[in-house]
Amino acid sequence: MSDTQKTIFKKIIDREIPAKIVYEDELCLAFHDVSPQAPTHILVIPKIEIRSLVEIKKSDKELLGHLLVVTSEIAAKLGVSSAGYRVVVNTGQNGGQSVPHLHFHILAGRALTWPPG
Ligand code: AMP
């Protein structure tokens, strides 16, 4: 993929393709994963284009904190907090990242195994 090509998540942010959005504010967007790996599977993404955790800078501290607070709030809103859930940030090739736009997976609704595959 070239750097100038829009990612699927940028297209969702720009409303060029649909998504089942559960939360939005000026900094981030959260929506249902199209291929859920658990009964609840939400993606939380920043609106600015950061490819992965590899690119994070100190100046992103506030944004990253915000994403985690929003993640916690979404889990609470969806009623999965007390049973528990997993937050995953696949990073790069070995991390299994397929979309080069930073995203937090929220996986919930079943007991998840460890270690991951
Ligand atoms: P990752 O493999 O960590 O990069 O995660 C990318 C995730 O994006 C996968 O779980 C995909 O199922 C999900 N995904 C890809 N396209 C879409 C889409 N159009 N809407 C919602 N989720 C998507």
XYZ file of N, CA and C and ligand atoms in Angstrom:
374
model
N 0.843 -1.212 0.000
C 0.000 0.000 0.000
C 0.874 1.257 0.000
N 0.592 2.190 -0.865
C 1.394 3.412 -0.901
C 0.960 4.355 0.210
N 1.851 5.267 0.594
C 1.557 6.184 1.684
C 0.431 7.159 1.346
N 0.215 7.356 0.042
C -0.793 8.334 -0.349
C -2.197 7.720 -0.421
N -2.251 6.374 -0.396
C -3.543 5.698 -0.486
C -4.271 5.800 0.859
N -5.577 6.065 0.820
C -6.351 6.144 2.055
C -6.554 4.763 2.641
N -6.390 4.624 3.937
C -6.699 3.338 4.565
C -8.217 3.209 4.689
N -8.641 1.971 4.931
C -10.066 1.709 5.130
C -10.602 2.511 6.331
N -9.753 2.703 7.350
C -10.209 3.441 8.537
C -10.328 4.936 8.241
N -9.428 5.466 7.412
C -9.544 6.874 7.016
C -10.830 7.066 6.211
N -11.174 6.080 5.395
C -12.422 6.165 4.629
C -13.639 6.142 5.549
N -13.529 5.390 6.653
C -14.630 5.385 7.634
C -14.713 6.744 8.313
N -13.569 7.295 8.703
C -13.550 8.628 9.332
C -14.185 9.657 8.390
N -13.853 9.574 7.109
C -14.351 10.535 6.113
C -15.753 10.184 5.602
N -16.345 9.144 6.188
C -17.710 8.717 5.834
C -17.828 8.299 4.360
N -16.737 7.760 3.826
C -16.785 7.252 2.446
C -17.268 5.816 2.409
N -17.090 5.102 3.515
C -17.673 3.775 3.635
C -18.376 3.700 4.988
N -19.413 2.873 5.082
C -20.203 2.844 6.318
C -19.540 2.035 7.423
N -19.905 2.339 8.644
C -19.473 1.553 9.804
C -20.549 1.708 10.864
N -20.610 0.716 11.749
C -21.563 0.788 12.860
C -20.872 1.529 14.007
N -21.027 2.846 14.004
C -20.297 3.704 14.944
C -20.981 3.676 16.316
N -20.170 3.495 17.363
C -20.722 3.475 18.730
C -20.300 4.706 19.517
N -19.273 5.413 19.044
C -18.799 6.601 19.767
C -17.996 7.469 18.815
N -18.120 8.796 18.997
C -17.291 9.728 18.225
C -17.089 10.997 19.023
N -15.887 11.541 18.979
C -15.641 12.892 19.472
C -14.620 13.545 18.552
N -14.074 14.678 18.955
C -13.188 15.414 18.038
C -11.873 14.685 17.784
N -11.505 13.769 18.673
C -10.210 13.096 18.559
C -10.282 11.666 18.051
N -11.413 11.018 18.235
C -11.449 9.584 17.914
C -12.829 9.103 17.473
N -12.819 7.873 16.985
C -14.033 7.232 16.490
C -13.986 5.770 16.953
N -15.130 5.213 17.282
C -15.183 3.794 17.653
C -16.349 3.144 16.920
N -16.099 1.932 16.411
C -17.125 1.246 15.614
C -16.947 -0.263 15.735
N -17.998 -0.989 15.363
C -17.950 -2.453 15.422
C -16.997 -2.995 14.355
N -16.179 -3.976 14.741
C -15.322 -4.661 13.764
C -16.217 -5.435 12.796
N -15.888 -5.375 11.523
C -16.709 -6.021 10.490
C -16.591 -7.552 10.561
N -15.537 -8.029 11.188
C -15.323 -9.476 11.299
C -15.054 -9.826 12.763
N -16.119 -9.793 13.580
C -15.926 -9.886 15.041
C -15.306 -11.205 15.493
N -14.337 -11.092 16.386
C -13.645 -12.261 16.940
C -14.162 -12.604 18.334
N -15.171 -11.903 18.786
C -15.816 -12.141 20.086
C -17.213 -11.537 19.977
N -18.130 -11.898 20.878
C -19.492 -11.352 20.788
C -19.523 -9.821 20.734
N -18.606 -9.185 21.463
C -18.424 -7.735 21.332
C -17.018 -7.488 20.798
N -16.911 -6.800 19.688
C -15.591 -6.498 19.100
C -15.666 -5.095 18.492
N -15.059 -4.161 19.206
C -15.089 -2.739 18.825
C -13.671 -2.293 18.492
N -13.558 -1.385 17.541
C -12.268 -0.761 17.227
C -12.334 0.712 17.625
N -11.321 1.165 18.336
C -11.220 2.580 18.722
C -10.021 3.156 17.976
N -10.259 4.209 17.202
C -9.178 4.758 16.369
C -9.059 6.269 16.556
N -7.821 6.788 16.472
C -7.676 8.248 16.464
C -8.086 8.787 15.103
N -8.566 10.018 15.063
C -8.921 10.604 13.761
C -7.687 11.013 12.980
N -6.626 11.381 13.682
C -5.402 11.688 12.934
C -4.757 10.376 12.509
N -4.041 10.442 11.403
C -3.464 9.220 10.844
C -2.096 8.922 11.458
N -2.104 7.946 12.359
C -0.876 7.394 12.944
C -0.887 5.933 12.507
N 0.181 5.500 11.865
C 0.159 4.150 11.284
C 0.127 3.045 12.340
N 0.879 3.212 13.409
C 0.928 2.168 14.436
C 1.611 2.719 15.680
N 1.723 1.890 16.710
C 2.427 2.302 17.936
C 3.884 2.655 17.640
N 4.435 2.079 16.555
C 5.833 2.360 16.187
C 6.052 3.859 15.981
N 5.016 4.540 15.489
C 5.162 5.963 15.133
C 4.846 6.921 16.280
N 4.464 6.377 17.421
C 4.038 7.242 18.525
C 5.180 8.133 19.014
N 4.796 9.401 19.295
C 5.773 10.358 19.829
C 5.294 10.834 21.200
N 6.206 11.443 21.948
C 5.834 11.968 23.272
C 4.656 12.926 23.182
N 4.584 13.655 22.069
C 3.501 14.632 21.900
C 2.138 13.958 21.706
N 2.125 12.634 21.535
C 0.857 11.895 21.382
C 0.309 11.406 22.721
N 1.018 11.748 23.807
C 0.651 11.229 25.136
C -0.811 11.492 25.503
N -1.235 12.724 25.279
C -2.601 13.089 25.661
C -3.626 12.321 24.820
N -3.360 12.207 23.525
C -4.263 11.475 22.635
C -4.366 10.006 23.057
N -3.233 9.392 23.367
C -3.251 7.974 23.747
C -3.997 7.768 25.053
N -3.802 8.685 25.988
C -4.549 8.611 27.245
C -6.034 8.726 26.971
N -6.387 9.632 26.080
C -7.799 9.828 25.718
C -8.383 8.547 25.118
N -7.627 7.908 24.232
C -8.120 6.676 23.602
C -8.398 5.596 24.645
N -7.545 5.525 25.659
C -7.759 4.507 26.698
C -8.948 4.852 27.586
N -9.114 6.137 27.893
C -10.282 6.537 28.691
C -11.557 6.222 27.913
N -11.562 6.564 26.625
C -12.732 6.283 25.779
C -12.974 4.776 25.705
N -11.909 4.000 25.582
C -12.028 2.534 25.542
C -12.746 2.031 26.793
N -12.310 2.519 27.944
C -12.940 2.116 29.210
C -14.412 2.532 29.250
N -14.697 3.738 28.786
C -16.088 4.227 28.797
C -16.973 3.421 27.852
N -16.454 3.069 26.700
C -17.245 2.272 25.740
C -17.543 0.898 26.338
N -16.531 0.280 26.955
C -16.751 -1.031 27.587
C -17.855 -0.927 28.642
N -17.812 0.132 29.418
C -18.845 0.319 30.454
C -20.214 0.485 29.796
N -20.274 1.317 28.756
C -21.545 1.581 28.062
C -22.110 0.298 27.442
N -21.234 -0.572 26.976
C -21.688 -1.816 26.342
C -21.947 -2.921 27.368
N -21.684 -2.622 28.644
C -22.028 -3.564 29.712
C -21.073 -4.733 29.862
N -19.808 -4.558 29.432
C -18.870 -5.678 29.505
C -17.786 -5.474 30.568
N -17.850 -4.363 31.296
C -16.764 -4.052 32.239
C -16.658 -5.064 33.370
N -17.789 -5.425 33.970
C -17.692 -6.266 35.167
C -17.212 -7.677 34.813
N -17.624 -8.202 33.669
C -17.155 -9.539 33.262
C -15.716 -9.499 32.768
N -15.311 -8.345 32.268
C -13.947 -8.178 31.777
C -13.841 -8.241 30.273
N -12.738 -7.755 29.789
C -12.531 -7.690 28.336
C -11.039 -7.582 28.063
N -10.682 -7.636 26.794
C -9.275 -7.510 26.406
C -9.120 -6.354 25.421
N -8.065 -5.563 25.609
C -7.718 -4.494 24.661
C -6.437 -4.923 23.957
N -6.480 -4.935 22.633
C -5.356 -5.421 21.833
C -4.931 -4.340 20.837
N -3.635 -4.146 20.724
C -3.100 -3.209 19.719
C -2.092 -3.976 18.865
N -2.563 -4.630 17.829
C -1.657 -5.346 16.934
C -0.737 -4.330 16.270
N 0.560 -4.643 16.251
C 1.538 -3.659 15.770
C 2.516 -4.300 14.790
N 2.458 -3.830 13.546
C 3.407 -4.294 12.535
C 3.161 -5.732 12.099
N 4.090 -6.215 11.293
C 3.920 -7.532 10.660
C 3.825 -8.662 11.679
N 4.782 -8.737 12.585
C 4.744 -9.822 13.574
C 3.600 -9.664 14.568
N 3.135 -8.441 14.738
C 2.001 -8.201 15.627
C 0.670 -8.537 14.981
N 0.686 -8.840 13.694
C -0.556 -9.217 13.005
C -1.406 -8.037 12.581
N -0.781 -6.857 12.465
C -1.549 -5.668 12.071
C -1.847 -5.716 10.580
N -3.128 -5.537 10.215
C -3.493 -5.576 8.796
C -3.916 -4.210 8.264
N -4.332 -3.304 9.140
C -4.724 -1.958 8.696
C -3.740 -0.954 9.293
N -3.002 -0.226 8.438
C -1.964 0.672 8.937
C -2.493 2.015 9.439
N -3.414 1.931 10.383
C -3.943 3.107 11.081
C -4.144 2.617 12.517
N -3.465 3.248 13.472
C -3.506 2.807 14.869
C -4.929 2.496 15.331
N -5.122 1.363 15.986
C -6.450 1.027 16.501
C -6.343 0.123 17.712
N -7.268 0.338 18.646
C -7.399 -0.519 19.824
C -8.584 -1.448 19.575
N -8.348 -2.753 19.669
C -9.468 -3.704 19.635
C -10.009 -3.833 21.062
N -11.322 -3.790 21.221
C -11.956 -4.176 22.485
C -12.668 -5.496 22.213
N -12.223 -6.546 22.892
C -12.806 -7.885 22.709
C -13.482 -8.292 24.001
N -14.741 -8.691 23.896
C -15.497 -9.005 25.114
C -16.643 -9.943 24.809
N -17.228 -10.477 25.880
C -18.426 -11.295 25.720
C -18.161 -12.780 25.785
N -16.901 -13.158 25.902
C -16.555 -14.572 26.118
C -15.213 -14.604 26.840
N -14.913 -15.750 27.444
C -13.605 -15.908 28.094
C -12.552 -16.065 27.001
N -11.556 -15.218 27.037
C -10.505 -15.232 26.012
C -9.312 -16.032 26.524
N -8.694 -16.760 25.629
C -7.574 -17.597 26.052
C -6.267 -16.801 26.023
N -5.274 -17.349 26.699
C -3.941 -16.753 26.717
C -2.916 -17.873 26.742
N -1.808 -17.885 26.029
C -1.387 -16.785 25.169
C -2.134 -16.752 23.849
N -2.106 -15.595 23.161
C -2.720 -15.514 21.843
C -1.914 -16.317 20.836
N -2.478 -16.628 19.720
C -1.797 -17.441 18.706
C -0.646 -16.719 18.042
P -5.609 -5.505 12.679
O -5.492 -6.856 12.045
O -5.195 -5.440 14.106
O -4.942 -4.444 11.818
O -7.143 -5.179 12.728
C -7.851 -4.657 11.662
C -9.292 -4.963 11.927
O -10.061 -4.144 11.081
C -9.699 -6.399 11.657
O -10.197 -6.982 12.857
C -10.761 -6.277 10.586
O -11.806 -7.196 10.748
C -11.234 -4.848 10.779
N -11.829 -4.218 9.611
C -11.348 -4.228 8.347
N -12.160 -3.532 7.539
C -13.173 -3.061 8.315
C -14.338 -2.273 8.064
N -14.636 -1.807 6.847
N -15.154 -2.002 9.112
C -14.874 -2.460 10.342
N -13.795 -3.202 10.649
C -12.953 -3.501 9.643
